[in-house]
Tab-separated table of N, CA and C in Angstrom:
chain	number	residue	atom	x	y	z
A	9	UNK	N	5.744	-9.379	11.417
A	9	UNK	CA	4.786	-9.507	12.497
A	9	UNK	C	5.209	-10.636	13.431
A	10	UNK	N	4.804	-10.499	14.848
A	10	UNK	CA	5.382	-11.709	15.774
A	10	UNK	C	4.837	-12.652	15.423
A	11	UNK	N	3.568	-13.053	14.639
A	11	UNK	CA	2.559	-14.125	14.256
A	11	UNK	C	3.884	-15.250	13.243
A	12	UNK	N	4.471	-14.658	12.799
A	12	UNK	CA	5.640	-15.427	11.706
A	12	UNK	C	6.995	-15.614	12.295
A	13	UNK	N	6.873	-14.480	13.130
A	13	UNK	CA	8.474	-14.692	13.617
A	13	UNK	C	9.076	-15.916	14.299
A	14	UNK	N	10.193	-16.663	13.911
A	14	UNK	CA	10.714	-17.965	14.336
A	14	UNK	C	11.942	-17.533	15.476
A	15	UNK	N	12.055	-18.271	16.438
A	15	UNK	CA	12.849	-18.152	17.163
A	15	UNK	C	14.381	-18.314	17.344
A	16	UNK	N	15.607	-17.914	17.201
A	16	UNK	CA	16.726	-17.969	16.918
A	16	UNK	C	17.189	-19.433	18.313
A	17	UNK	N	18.270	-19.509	18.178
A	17	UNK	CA	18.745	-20.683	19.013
A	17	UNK	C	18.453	-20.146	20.700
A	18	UNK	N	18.418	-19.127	20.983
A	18	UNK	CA	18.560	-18.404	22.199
A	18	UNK	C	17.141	-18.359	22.646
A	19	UNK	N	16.102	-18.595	21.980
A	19	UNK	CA	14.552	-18.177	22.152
A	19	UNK	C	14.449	-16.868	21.840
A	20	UNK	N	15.390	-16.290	21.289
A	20	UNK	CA	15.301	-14.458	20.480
A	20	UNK	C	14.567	-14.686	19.572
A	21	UNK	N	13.423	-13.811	19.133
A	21	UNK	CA	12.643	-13.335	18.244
A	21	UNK	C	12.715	-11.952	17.533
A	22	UNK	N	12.919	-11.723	16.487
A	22	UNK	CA	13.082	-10.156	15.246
A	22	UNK	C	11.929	-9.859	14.745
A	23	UNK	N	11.528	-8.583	14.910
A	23	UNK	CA	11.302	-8.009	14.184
A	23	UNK	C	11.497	-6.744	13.246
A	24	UNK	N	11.070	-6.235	12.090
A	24	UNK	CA	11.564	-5.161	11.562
A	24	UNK	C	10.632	-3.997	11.574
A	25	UNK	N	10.938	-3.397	12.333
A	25	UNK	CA	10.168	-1.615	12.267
A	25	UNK	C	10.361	-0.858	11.123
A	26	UNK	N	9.465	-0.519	10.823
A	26	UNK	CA	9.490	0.366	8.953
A	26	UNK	C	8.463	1.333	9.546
A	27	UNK	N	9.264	2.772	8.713
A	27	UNK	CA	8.089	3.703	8.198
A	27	UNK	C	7.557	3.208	7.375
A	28	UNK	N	6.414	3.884	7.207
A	28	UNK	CA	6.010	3.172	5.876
A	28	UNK	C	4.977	4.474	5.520
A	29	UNK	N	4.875	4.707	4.047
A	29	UNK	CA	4.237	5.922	3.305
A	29	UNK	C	3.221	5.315	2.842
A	30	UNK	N	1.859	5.087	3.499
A	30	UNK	CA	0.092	4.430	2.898
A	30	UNK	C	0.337	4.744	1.592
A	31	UNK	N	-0.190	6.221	1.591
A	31	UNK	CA	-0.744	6.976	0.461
A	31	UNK	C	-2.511	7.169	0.410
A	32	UNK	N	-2.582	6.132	-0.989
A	32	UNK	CA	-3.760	6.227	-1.100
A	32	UNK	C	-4.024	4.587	-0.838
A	33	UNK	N	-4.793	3.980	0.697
A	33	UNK	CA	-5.001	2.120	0.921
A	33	UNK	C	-6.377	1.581	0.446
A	34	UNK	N	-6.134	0.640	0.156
A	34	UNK	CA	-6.794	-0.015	-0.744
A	34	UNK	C	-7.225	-0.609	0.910
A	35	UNK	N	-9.036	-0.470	0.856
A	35	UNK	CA	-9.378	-1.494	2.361
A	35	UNK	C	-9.834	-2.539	2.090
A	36	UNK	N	-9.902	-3.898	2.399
A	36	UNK	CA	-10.001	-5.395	2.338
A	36	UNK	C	-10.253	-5.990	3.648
A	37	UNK	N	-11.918	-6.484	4.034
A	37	UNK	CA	-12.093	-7.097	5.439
A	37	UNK	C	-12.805	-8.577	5.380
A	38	UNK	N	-12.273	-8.921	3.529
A	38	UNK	CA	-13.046	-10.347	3.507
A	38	UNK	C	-12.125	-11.437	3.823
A	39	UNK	N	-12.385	-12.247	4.712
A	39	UNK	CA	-11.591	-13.363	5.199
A	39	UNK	C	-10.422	-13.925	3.929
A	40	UNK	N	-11.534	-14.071	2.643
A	40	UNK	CA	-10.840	-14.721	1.424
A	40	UNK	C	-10.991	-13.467	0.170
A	41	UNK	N	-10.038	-12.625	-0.140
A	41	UNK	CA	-10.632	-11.801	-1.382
A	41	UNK	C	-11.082	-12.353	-2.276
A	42	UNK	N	-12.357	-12.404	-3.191
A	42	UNK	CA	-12.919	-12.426	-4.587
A	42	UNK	C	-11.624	-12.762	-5.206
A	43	UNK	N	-10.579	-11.515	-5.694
A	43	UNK	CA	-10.050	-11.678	-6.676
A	43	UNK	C	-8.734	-10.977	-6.646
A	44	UNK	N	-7.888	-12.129	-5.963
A	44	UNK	CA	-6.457	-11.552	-5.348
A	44	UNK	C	-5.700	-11.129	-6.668
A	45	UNK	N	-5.770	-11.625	-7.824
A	45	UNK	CA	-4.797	-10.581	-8.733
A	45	UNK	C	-4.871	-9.495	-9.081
A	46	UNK	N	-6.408	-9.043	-8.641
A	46	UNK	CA	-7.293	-7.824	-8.644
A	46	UNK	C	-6.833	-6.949	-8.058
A	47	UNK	N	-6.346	-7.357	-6.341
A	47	UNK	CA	-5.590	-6.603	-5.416
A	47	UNK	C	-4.626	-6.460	-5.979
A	48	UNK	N	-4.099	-6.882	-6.587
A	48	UNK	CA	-2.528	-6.816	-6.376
A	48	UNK	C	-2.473	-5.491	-8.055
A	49	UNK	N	-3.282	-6.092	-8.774
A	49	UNK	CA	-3.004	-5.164	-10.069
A	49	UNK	C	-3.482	-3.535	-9.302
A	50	UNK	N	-4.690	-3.745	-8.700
A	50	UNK	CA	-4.905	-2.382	-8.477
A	50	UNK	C	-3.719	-1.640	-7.016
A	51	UNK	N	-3.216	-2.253	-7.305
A	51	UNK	CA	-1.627	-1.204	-5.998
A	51	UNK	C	-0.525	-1.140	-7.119
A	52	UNK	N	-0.342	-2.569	-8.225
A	52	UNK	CA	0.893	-1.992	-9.161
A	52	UNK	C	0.687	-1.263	-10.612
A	53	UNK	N	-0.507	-1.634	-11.053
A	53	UNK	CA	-0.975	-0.930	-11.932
A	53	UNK	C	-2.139	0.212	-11.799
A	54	UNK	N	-2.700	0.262	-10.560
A	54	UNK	CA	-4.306	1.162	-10.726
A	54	UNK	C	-3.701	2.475	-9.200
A	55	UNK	N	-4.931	2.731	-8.669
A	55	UNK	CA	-4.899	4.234	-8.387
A	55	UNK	C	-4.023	3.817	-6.968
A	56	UNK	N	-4.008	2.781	-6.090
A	56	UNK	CA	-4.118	2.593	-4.956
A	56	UNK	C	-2.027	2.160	-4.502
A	57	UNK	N	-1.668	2.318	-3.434
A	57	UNK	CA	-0.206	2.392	-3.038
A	57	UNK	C	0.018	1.044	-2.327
A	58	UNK	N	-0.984	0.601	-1.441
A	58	UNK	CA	-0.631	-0.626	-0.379
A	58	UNK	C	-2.228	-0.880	-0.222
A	59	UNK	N	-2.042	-2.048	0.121
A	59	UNK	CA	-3.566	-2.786	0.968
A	59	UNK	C	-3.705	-3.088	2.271
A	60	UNK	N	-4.943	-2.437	3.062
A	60	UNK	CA	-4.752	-2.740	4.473
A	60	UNK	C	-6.015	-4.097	4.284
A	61	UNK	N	-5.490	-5.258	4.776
A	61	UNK	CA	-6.293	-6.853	5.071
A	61	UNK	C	-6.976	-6.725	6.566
A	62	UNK	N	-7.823	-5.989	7.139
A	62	UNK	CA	-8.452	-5.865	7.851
A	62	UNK	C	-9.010	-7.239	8.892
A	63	UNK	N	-7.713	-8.260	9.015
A	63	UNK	CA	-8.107	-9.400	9.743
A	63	UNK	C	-8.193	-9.751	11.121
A	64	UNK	N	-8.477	-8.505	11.825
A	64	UNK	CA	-9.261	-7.943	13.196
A	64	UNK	C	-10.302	-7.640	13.097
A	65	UNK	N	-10.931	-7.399	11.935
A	65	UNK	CA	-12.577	-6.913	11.799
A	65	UNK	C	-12.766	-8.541	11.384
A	66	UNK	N	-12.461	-9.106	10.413
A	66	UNK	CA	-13.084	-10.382	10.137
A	66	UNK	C	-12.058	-11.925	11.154
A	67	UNK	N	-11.166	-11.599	11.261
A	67	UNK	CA	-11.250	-12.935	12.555
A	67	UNK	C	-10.666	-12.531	13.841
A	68	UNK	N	-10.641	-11.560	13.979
A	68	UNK	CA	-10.250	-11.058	15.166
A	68	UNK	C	-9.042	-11.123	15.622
A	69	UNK	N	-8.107	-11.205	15.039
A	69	UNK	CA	-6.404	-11.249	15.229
A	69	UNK	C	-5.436	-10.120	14.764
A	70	UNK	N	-5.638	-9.431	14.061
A	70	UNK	CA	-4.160	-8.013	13.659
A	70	UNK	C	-5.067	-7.359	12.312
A	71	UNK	N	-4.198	-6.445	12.183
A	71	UNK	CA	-4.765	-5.912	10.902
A	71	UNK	C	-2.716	-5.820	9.877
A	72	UNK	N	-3.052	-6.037	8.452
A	72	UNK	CA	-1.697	-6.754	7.895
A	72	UNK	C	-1.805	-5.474	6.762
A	73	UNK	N	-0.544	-4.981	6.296
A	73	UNK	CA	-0.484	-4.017	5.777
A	73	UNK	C	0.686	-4.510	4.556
A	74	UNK	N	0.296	-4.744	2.808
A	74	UNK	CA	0.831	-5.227	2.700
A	74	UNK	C	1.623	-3.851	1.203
A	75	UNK	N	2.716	-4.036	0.711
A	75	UNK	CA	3.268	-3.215	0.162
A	75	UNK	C	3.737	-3.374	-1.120
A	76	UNK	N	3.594	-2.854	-2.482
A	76	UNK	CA	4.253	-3.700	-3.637
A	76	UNK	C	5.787	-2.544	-4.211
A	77	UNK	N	5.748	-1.680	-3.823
A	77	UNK	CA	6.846	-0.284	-4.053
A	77	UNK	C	7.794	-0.196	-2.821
A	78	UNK	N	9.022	-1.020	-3.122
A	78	UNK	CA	9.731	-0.855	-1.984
A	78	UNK	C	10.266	1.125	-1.354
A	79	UNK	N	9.870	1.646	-2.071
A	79	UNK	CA	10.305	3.180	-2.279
A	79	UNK	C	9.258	3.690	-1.362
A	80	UNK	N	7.826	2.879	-0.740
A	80	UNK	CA	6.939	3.338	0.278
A	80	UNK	C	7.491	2.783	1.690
A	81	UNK	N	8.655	1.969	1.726
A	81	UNK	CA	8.867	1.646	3.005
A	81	UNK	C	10.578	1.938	3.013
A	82	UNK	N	10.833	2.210	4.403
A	82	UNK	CA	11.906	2.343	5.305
A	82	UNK	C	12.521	1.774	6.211
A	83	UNK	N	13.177	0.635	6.462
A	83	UNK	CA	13.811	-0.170	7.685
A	83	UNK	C	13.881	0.630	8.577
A	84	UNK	N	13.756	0.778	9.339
A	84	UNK	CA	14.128	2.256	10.486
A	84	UNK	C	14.957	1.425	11.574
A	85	UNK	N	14.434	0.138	12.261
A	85	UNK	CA	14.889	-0.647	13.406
A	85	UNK	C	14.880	-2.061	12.962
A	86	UNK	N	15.987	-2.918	13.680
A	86	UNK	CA	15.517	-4.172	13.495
A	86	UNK	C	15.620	-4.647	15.434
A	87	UNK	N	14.511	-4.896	15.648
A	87	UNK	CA	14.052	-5.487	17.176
A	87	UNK	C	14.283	-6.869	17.691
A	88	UNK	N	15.247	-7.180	18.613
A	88	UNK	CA	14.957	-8.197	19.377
A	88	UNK	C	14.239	-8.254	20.426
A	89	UNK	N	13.545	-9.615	20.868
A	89	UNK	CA	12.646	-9.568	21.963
A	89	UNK	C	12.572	-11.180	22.337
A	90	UNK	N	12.297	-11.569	23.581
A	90	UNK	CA	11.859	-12.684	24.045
A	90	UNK	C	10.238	-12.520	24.221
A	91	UNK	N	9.749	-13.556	24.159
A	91	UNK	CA	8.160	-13.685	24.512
A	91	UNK	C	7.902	-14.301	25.997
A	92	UNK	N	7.110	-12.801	26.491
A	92	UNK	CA	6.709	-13.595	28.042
A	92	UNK	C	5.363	-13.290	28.149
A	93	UNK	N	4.922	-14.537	28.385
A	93	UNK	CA	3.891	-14.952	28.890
A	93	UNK	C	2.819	-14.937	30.110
């Protein structure tokens, strides 16, 4: 996401474009989850594939899509870009 991305010597910024296969998403719109090992067991051990963190409904900034099966995602592009303002 551009929110992390650091700037190379040039002021170039990367990012990586992925397919990515949901499946079945686990939805999450609490600022702080209850019980983050909870999340995480229920995508590597229980019914669910990835978690969508819904942090546009609760602080109003992106929504974060996060993945534990590298076999659900695909590099497809890697993007350069400058930031204009």
């Amino acid at each position: 996401a551009d929110e992390y991305a650091k700037p190379s010597a040039d002021g170039e910024f990367a990012v990586l474009l992925c397919r990515a296969l949901g499946g079945n998403v686990r939805y999450v719109d609490a600022v702080e989850p209850d019980d983050p090992e909870e999340l995480t067991e229920s995508c590597i051990e229980g019914p669910y594939d990835c978690i969508l963190g819904d942090r546009e409904k609760c602080r109003g900034t992106y929504r974060e899509f996060v993945f534990y099966d590298t076999e659900n995602l695909y590099a497809e592009y890697i993007l350069y870009y400058t930031r204009m303002y």
